[in-house]
Coordinates of C-alpha atoms in Angstrom, one line a residue:
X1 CA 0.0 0.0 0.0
X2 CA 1.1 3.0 -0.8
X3 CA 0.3 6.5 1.0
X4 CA 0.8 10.3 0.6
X5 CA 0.9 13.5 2.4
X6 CA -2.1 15.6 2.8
X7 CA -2.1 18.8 0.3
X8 CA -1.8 22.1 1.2
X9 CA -4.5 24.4 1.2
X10 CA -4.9 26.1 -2.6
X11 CA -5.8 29.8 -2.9
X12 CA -9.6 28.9 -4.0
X13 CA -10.3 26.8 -1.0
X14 CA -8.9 29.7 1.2
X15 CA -11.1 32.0 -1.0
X16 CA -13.9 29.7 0.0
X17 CA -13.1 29.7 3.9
X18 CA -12.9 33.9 4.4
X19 CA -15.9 33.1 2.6
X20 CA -18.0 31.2 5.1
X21 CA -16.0 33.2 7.9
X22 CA -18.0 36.6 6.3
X23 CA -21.1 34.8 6.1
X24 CA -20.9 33.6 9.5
X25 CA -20.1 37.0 10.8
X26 CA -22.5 38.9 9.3
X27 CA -25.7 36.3 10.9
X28 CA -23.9 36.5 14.1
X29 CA -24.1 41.1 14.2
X30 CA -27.4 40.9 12.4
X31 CA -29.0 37.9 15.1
X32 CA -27.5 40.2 17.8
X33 CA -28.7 43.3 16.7
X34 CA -32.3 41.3 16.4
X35 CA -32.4 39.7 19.4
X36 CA -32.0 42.9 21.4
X37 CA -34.6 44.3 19.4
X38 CA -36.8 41.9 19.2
X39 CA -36.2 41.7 23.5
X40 CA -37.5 44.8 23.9
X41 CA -40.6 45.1 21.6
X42 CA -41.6 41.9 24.0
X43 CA -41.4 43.2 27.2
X44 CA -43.3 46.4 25.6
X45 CA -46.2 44.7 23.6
X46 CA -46.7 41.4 25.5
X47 CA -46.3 39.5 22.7
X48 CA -45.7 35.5 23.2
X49 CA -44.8 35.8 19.5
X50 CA -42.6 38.1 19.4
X51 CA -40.5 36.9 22.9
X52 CA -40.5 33.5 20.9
X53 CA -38.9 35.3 18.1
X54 CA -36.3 36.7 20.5
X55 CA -34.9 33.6 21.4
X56 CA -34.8 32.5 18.4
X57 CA -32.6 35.5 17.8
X58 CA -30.4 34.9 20.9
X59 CA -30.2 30.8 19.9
X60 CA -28.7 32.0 16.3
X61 CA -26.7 34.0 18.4
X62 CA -25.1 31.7 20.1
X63 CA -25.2 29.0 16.9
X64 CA -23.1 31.8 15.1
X65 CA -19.9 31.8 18.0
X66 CA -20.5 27.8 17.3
X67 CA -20.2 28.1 13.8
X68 CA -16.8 30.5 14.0
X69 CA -15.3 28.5 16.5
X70 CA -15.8 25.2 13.7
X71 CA -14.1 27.4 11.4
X72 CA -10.9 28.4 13.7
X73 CA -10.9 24.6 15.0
X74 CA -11.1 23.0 12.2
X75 CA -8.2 24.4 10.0
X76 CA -5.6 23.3 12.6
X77 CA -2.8 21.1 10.2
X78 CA -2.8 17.2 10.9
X79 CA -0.6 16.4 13.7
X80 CA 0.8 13.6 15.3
X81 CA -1.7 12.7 17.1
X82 CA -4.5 13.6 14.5
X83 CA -2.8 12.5 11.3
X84 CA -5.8 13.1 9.4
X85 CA -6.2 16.4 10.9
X86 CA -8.6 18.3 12.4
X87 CA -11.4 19.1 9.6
X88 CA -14.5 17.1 11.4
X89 CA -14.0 19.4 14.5
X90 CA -16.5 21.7 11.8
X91 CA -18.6 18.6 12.3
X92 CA -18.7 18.7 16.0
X93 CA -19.2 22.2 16.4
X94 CA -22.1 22.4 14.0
X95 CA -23.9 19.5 15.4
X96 CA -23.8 21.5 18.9
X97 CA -25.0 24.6 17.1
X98 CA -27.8 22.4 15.9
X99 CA -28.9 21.8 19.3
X100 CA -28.7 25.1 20.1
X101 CA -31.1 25.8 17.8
X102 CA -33.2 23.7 19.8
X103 CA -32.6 23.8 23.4
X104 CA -32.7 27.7 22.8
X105 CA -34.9 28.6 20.1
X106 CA -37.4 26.2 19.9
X107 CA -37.9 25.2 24.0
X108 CA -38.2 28.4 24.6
X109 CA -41.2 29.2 22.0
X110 CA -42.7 25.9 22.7
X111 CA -42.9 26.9 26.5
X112 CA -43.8 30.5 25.5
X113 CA -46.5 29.2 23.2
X114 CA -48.3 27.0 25.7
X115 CA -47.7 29.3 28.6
X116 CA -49.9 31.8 26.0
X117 CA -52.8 29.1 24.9
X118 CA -53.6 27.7 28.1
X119 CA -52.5 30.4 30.7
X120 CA -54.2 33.3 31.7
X121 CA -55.1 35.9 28.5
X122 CA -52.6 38.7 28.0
X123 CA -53.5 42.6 27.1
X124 CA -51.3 43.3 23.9
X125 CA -49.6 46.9 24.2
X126 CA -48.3 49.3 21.7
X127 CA -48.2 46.5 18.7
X128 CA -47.0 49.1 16.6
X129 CA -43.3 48.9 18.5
X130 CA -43.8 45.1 17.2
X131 CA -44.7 45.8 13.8
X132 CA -41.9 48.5 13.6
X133 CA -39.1 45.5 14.9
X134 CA -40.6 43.0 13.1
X135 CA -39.9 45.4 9.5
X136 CA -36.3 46.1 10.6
X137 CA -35.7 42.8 11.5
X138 CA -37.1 41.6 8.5
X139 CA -34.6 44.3 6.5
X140 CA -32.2 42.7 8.5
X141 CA -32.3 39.3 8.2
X142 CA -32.6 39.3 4.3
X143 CA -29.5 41.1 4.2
X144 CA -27.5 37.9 6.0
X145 CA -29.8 35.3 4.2
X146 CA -29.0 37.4 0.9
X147 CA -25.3 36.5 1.9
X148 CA -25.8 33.0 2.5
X149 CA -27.7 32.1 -0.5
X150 CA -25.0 34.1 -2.9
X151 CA -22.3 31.4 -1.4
X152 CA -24.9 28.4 -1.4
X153 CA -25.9 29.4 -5.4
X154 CA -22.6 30.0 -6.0
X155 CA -21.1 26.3 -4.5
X156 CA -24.1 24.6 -6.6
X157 CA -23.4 26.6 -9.7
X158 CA -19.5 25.8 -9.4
X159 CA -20.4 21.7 -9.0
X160 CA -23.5 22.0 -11.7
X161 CA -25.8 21.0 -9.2
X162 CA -29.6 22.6 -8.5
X163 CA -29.0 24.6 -4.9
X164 CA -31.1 21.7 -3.1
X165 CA -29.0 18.9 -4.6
X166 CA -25.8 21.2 -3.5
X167 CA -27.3 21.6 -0.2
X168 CA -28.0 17.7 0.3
X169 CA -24.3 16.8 -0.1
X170 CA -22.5 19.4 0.6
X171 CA -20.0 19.0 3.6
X172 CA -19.3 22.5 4.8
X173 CA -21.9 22.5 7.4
X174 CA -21.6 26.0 8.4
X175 CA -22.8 27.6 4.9
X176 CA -25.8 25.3 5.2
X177 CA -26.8 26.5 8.9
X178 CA -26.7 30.0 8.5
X179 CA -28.7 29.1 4.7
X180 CA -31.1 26.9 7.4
X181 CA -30.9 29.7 10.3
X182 CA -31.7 32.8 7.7
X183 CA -34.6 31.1 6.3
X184 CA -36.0 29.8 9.4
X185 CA -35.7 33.5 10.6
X186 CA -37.4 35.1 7.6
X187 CA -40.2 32.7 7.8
X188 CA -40.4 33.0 11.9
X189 CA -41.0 36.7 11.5
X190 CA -43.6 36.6 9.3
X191 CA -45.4 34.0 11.5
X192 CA -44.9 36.5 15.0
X193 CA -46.2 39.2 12.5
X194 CA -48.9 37.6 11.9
X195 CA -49.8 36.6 15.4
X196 CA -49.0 40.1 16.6
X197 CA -51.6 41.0 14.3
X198 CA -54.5 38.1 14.6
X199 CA -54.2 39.2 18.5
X200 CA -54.2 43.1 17.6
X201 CA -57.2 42.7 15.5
X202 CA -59.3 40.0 17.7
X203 CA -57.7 40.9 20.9
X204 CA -57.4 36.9 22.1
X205 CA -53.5 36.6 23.3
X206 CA -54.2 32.8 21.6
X207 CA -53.4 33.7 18.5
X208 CA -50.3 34.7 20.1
X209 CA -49.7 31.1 21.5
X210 CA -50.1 29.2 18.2
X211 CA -47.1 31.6 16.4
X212 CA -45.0 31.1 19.2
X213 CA -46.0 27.1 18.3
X214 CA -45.1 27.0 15.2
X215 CA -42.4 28.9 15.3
X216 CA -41.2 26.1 18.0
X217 CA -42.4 23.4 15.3
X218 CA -40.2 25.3 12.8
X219 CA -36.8 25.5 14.8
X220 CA -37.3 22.2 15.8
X221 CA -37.6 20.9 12.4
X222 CA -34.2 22.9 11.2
X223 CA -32.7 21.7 14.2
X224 CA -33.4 17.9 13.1
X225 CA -32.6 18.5 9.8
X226 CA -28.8 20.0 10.6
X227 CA -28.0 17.4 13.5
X228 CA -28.3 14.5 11.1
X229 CA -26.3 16.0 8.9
X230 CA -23.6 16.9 11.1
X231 CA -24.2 13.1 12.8
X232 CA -23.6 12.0 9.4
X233 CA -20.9 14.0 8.1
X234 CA -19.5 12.6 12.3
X235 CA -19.9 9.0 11.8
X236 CA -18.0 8.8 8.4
X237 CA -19.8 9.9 5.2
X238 CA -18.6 8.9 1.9
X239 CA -17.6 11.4 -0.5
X240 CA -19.6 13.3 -3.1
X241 CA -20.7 10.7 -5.2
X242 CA -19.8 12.8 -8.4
X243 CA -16.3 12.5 -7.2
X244 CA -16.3 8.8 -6.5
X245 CA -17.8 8.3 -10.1
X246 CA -15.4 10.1 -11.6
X247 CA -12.4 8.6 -9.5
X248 CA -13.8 5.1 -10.4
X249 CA -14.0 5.7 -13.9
X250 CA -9.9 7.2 -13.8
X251 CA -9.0 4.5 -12.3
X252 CA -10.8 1.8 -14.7
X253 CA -9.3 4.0 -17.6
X254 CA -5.1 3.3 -16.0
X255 CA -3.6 1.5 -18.3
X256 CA -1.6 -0.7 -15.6
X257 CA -4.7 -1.4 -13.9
X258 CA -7.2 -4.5 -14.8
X259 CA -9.9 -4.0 -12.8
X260 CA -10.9 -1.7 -10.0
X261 CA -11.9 -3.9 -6.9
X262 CA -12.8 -1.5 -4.4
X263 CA -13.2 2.3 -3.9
X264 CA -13.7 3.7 0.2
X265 CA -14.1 7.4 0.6
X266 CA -14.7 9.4 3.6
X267 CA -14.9 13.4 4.2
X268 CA -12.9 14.0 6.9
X269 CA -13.3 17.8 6.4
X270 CA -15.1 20.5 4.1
X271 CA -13.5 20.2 0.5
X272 CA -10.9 17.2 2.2
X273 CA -11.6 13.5 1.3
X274 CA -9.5 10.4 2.0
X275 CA -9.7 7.7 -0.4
X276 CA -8.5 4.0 -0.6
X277 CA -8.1 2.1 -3.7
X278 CA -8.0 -1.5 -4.1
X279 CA -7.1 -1.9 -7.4
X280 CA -5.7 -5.3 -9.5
X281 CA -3.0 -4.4 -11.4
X282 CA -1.4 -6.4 -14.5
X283 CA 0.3 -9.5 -13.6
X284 CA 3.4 -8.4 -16.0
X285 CA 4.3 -5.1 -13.9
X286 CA 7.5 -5.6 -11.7
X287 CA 7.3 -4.0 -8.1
X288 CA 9.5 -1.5 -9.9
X289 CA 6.8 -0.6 -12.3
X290 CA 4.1 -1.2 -9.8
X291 CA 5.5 1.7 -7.2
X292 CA 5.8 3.9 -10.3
X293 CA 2.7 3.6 -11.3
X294 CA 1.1 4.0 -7.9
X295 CA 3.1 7.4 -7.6
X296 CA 2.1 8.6 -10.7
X297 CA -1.1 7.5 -10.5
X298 CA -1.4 9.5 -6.9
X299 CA 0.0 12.0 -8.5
X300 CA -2.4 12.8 -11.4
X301 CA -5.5 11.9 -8.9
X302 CA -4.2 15.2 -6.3
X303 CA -3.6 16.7 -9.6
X304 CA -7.4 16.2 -11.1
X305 CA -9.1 16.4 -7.6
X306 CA -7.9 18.9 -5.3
X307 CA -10.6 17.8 -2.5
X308 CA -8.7 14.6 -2.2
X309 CA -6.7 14.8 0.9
X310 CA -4.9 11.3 1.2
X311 CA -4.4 8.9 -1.0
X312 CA -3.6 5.0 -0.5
X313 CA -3.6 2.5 -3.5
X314 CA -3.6 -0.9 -3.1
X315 CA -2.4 -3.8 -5.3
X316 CA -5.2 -7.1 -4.5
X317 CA -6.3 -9.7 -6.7
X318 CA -10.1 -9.6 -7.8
X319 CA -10.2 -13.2 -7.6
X320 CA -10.2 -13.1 -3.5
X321 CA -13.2 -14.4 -2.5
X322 CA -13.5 -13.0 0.7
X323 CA -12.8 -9.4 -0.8
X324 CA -15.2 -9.3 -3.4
X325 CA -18.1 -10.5 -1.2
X326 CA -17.4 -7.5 1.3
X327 CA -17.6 -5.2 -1.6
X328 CA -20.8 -6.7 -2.8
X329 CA -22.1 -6.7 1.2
X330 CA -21.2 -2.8 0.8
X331 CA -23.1 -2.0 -2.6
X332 CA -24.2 -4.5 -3.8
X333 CA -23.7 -5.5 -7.5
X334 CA -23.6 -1.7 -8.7
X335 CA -20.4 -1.5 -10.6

């Protein structure tokens, strides 16, 4: 078997990273700003609504120092004792962000909503003050979303995919939670407008209660969706499978290889995959000509796909048995 160094960082992935840094950055000022406001037009109007929607605000808050301390974390360089280096600490972080989301967005509205339905009715004051917040939060938040969605649309346009299949694989889990957090945000204020309003114009506080619900419903539904991807991305995902194609079919085209018996990818980091290749070379090669051909081979893989990270090849016969029925046990008979 033989095994390379990881690669060093090219000037479009760092491009990408003070990318997702700004993004990051700009929902963290713009949730803080919002969940100050947002604070205050509560305590003024009464709203069950609108104190849901500041803790949403103060859980993206806290999701965003989450998301920046992935970002620092994870671009540490492989070390000794993390020889693969440090690129799913973005994975950990994010998944604690996405309970966040939940332990302090959606908890809170859920007990804010049923404190409103089933507690003692409420006198709603001054809803203009929440009608004014909800408008410059609304300014606000688009900005941030606007933000994310030009790096999400971007990403999907650069890899030819639609922005929800770029979204379904994508491993850079802190783009897709601010994308997830923005939206959630935008659709969260129009759903306190709206109770701030059914209770202004009926004058029952319950209307109150059920947009706090849902707003709960709604955080804990992004929340769901971004731990499972983060618990996914944790446990050992496979690679995009555009990638793996496209590695398969390289390595079927080598002349000095026969037949490729297995292909194993994992993303241990955002744009950093590790891939093992069992491949069955000629019979007729020499181990001379079999390390040269492994080198090179490496070599014009790192050279074609800058994502791949480490690289091992692996000279089996595909007429072991035990080998091949792994394989098949894996994917069944797919290639």
């Amino acid at each position: 078997m033989t095994s390379t160094g990881a690669a060093g960082t090219s000037a479009a992935e760092a491009s990408k990273g003070g990318e997702s840094t700004l993004t990051v950055l700009l929902a963290l000022a713009v949730n803080l700003a919002i969940a100050i406001m947002k604070a205050i037009a509560g305590v003024i109007t009464g709203s069950a609504a609108m104190l849901a929607e500041a803790g949403h605000s103060v859980a993206d808050t806290f999701t965003e120092g989450l998301l920046l301390t992935a970002l620092r974390r994870s671009e540490r360089p492989a070390d000794r004792r993390h020889p693969f280096g440090y690129g799913k600490d973005r994975y950990f972080w994010s998944l604690l962000a996405a309970v966040s989301i939940f332990v302090s967005g959606a908890v809170f509205a859920f007990y804010e909503g049923v404190h409103t339905v089933f507690g003692e009715p409420t006198e709603q004051t001054s809803p203009g003050v929440g009608y004014v917040v909800l408008a410059i939060a609304f300014a606000l938040e688009s900005v941030s979303f606007a933000q994310a969605f030009r790096q999400v649309r971007r990403g999907a346009r650069q890899e030819g995919r639609s922005v929800v299949a770029f979204l379904r694989v994508s491993d850079d889990p802190t783009v897709k939670t601010v994308f997830f957090e923005d939206s959630a945000a935008l659709v969260g204020l129009l759903l306190a407008f709206g109770g701030l309003g059914l209770h202004h114009v009926t004058g029952s506080s319950v209307w109150d209660g059920v947009a706090s619900l849902l707003i709960g419903v709604l955080l804990a539904f992004c929340a769901y969706v971004l731990a499972g991807t983060n618990r996914g991305l944790l446990i050992g995902r496979q690679a995009d499978p555009q990638l793996v194609k496209a590695v398969w079919d390289y390595l079927r085209d080598v002349p000095e290889v026969e037949q490729v018996v297995d292909l194993l990818t994992m993303a241990v980091g955002t744009d950093r995959v590790l891939l093992c290749a069992r491949l069955d070379f000629d019979d007729a090669l020499s181990a001379a000509d079999l390390e040269r051909a492994c080198v090179r081979i490496d070599g014009e893989l790192r050279a074609r796909w800058s994502d791949l990270d480490e690289v091992f090849l692996e000279p089996v016969p595909r007429t072991d048995q035990a080998l091949r029925d792994r394989v098949l046990a894996r994917y069944g008979d797919v290639f």
